[in-house]
């Protein structure tokens, strides 16, 4: 596709359930990022992929959060045993190796609500 | 204290006004400075990018960086209702692969 695609766009789940969020980056972009945007909190970095490896996963808030990327393309962010404080918009972004530094192309996000 | 501070607003101005948006930061390792614009329920999009201190102009937008004061600004001239959005400053410590540190974003409303 032309842009970064994320699914689902909205997810409502019950506390304690697991959720998977998917990101399909722009074709050819080797770098992929996950951010979380909570109300009034700005964008919080979660994890960065270069190809299939994650050189920086320092932002993952707990061991309930994990992410993987396969084939240098699609990435999945998994949240296990969801808690109410996990409610947020999860944004995925990709960037090109030879693009401008800091030029991330964002998807529209997956809005997660944990009841 | 967060590394990047930004007043969340909201900021409301009449059409045609000059808008000034600002961020401060605490980490002198930041070298690259960006402004992103985010419309409601959309992902952020890169608006301006600067490296090092100085000014950069692009149409009605001017980005200003003062590394000695650890202060960056975005000016919007002749503001339009279509400029109504949240503006997020972002900073990077180095080359691609470093995560961006974002401010909380300032909500701007330009009224006709």
XYZ file of C-alpha atoms in Angstrom, chain A:
115
model
C 0.000 0.000 0.000
C 0.907 3.630 -0.243
C 1.088 4.276 3.473
C 1.544 2.536 6.797
C -1.427 0.320 7.492
C -2.516 -0.678 10.988
C -5.174 -3.069 12.164
C -7.481 -3.181 13.929
C -8.291 0.518 13.962
C -10.301 0.029 17.144
C -10.177 -2.732 19.712
C -12.219 -3.060 22.881
C -11.183 -5.860 25.183
C -11.702 -7.019 28.721
C -9.043 -6.749 31.374
C -6.861 -9.836 31.387
C -7.302 -10.723 27.728
C -4.450 -10.758 25.202
C -4.472 -8.480 22.151
C -2.477 -8.380 18.930
C -1.959 -5.243 16.925
C -0.648 -5.387 13.386
C 1.438 -2.969 11.353
C 2.179 -3.145 7.643
C 4.891 -0.577 6.846
C 5.579 1.244 3.613
C 7.129 -1.146 1.130
C 10.911 -1.008 1.231
C 11.148 0.757 4.588
C 13.623 -1.145 6.731
C 13.024 0.679 10.002
C 9.800 0.235 11.960
C 8.747 1.853 15.212
C 5.963 1.363 17.712
C 4.781 4.294 19.808
C 1.975 4.631 22.311
C -0.106 7.793 22.631
C -2.130 8.218 25.783
C -4.415 11.141 26.501
C -2.311 14.107 27.560
C 0.915 12.079 27.513
C 2.317 12.578 24.045
C 4.018 9.838 22.078
C 5.859 7.253 24.126
C 8.485 5.156 22.313
C 8.031 1.403 22.693
C 10.336 -0.473 20.301
C 12.367 -0.035 17.141
C 13.080 -2.642 14.448
C 15.803 -2.578 11.840
C 14.881 -5.379 9.512
C 13.703 -8.246 11.700
C 15.855 -7.429 14.706
C 15.005 -5.028 17.515
C 18.122 -3.101 18.565
C 16.087 -0.918 20.893
C 13.204 -2.272 22.905
C 13.868 -0.054 25.880
C 10.416 1.522 25.799
C 8.372 -1.633 26.333
C 6.671 -0.901 29.677
C 6.584 -4.458 31.030
C 7.119 -8.066 30.109
C 3.460 -8.238 29.112
C 4.441 -6.361 25.973
C 6.271 -8.022 23.106
C 6.716 -7.377 19.416
C 8.058 -9.190 16.428
C 8.697 -8.471 12.809
C 8.896 -11.056 10.089
C 10.258 -10.893 6.563
C 11.450 -7.362 7.203
C 7.894 -6.223 6.742
C 4.827 -6.812 8.893
C 5.119 -6.330 12.643
C 2.868 -7.489 15.454
C 2.679 -5.907 18.898
C 1.248 -8.279 21.492
C -0.052 -7.230 24.883
C -0.732 -10.079 27.286
C -3.112 -9.922 30.241
C -4.221 -6.411 29.337
C -4.727 -3.832 32.064
C -6.826 -0.679 32.022
C -3.697 1.464 31.929
C -2.862 -0.139 28.566
C -5.728 1.826 27.015
C -4.156 4.133 24.427
C -3.616 4.624 20.724
C -0.784 2.443 19.468
C 0.972 4.046 16.528
C 3.288 2.329 14.114
C 5.748 4.203 11.906
C 8.300 3.267 9.305
C 11.218 5.071 7.741
C 13.562 4.602 4.836
C 17.289 3.987 5.224
C 18.136 6.948 3.061
C 15.313 9.187 4.150
C 15.621 12.315 6.230
C 16.592 11.676 9.810
C 13.490 11.874 11.923
C 11.145 11.441 8.979
C 8.825 8.776 10.230
C 5.690 7.872 8.340
C 2.939 7.012 10.777
C -0.136 4.888 10.410
C -3.470 6.052 11.788
C -3.063 3.933 14.884
C -4.912 1.190 16.717
C -7.134 2.548 19.471
C -7.171 0.087 22.360
C -9.744 0.284 25.131
C -9.421 -2.101 28.053
C -12.594 -2.370 30.122
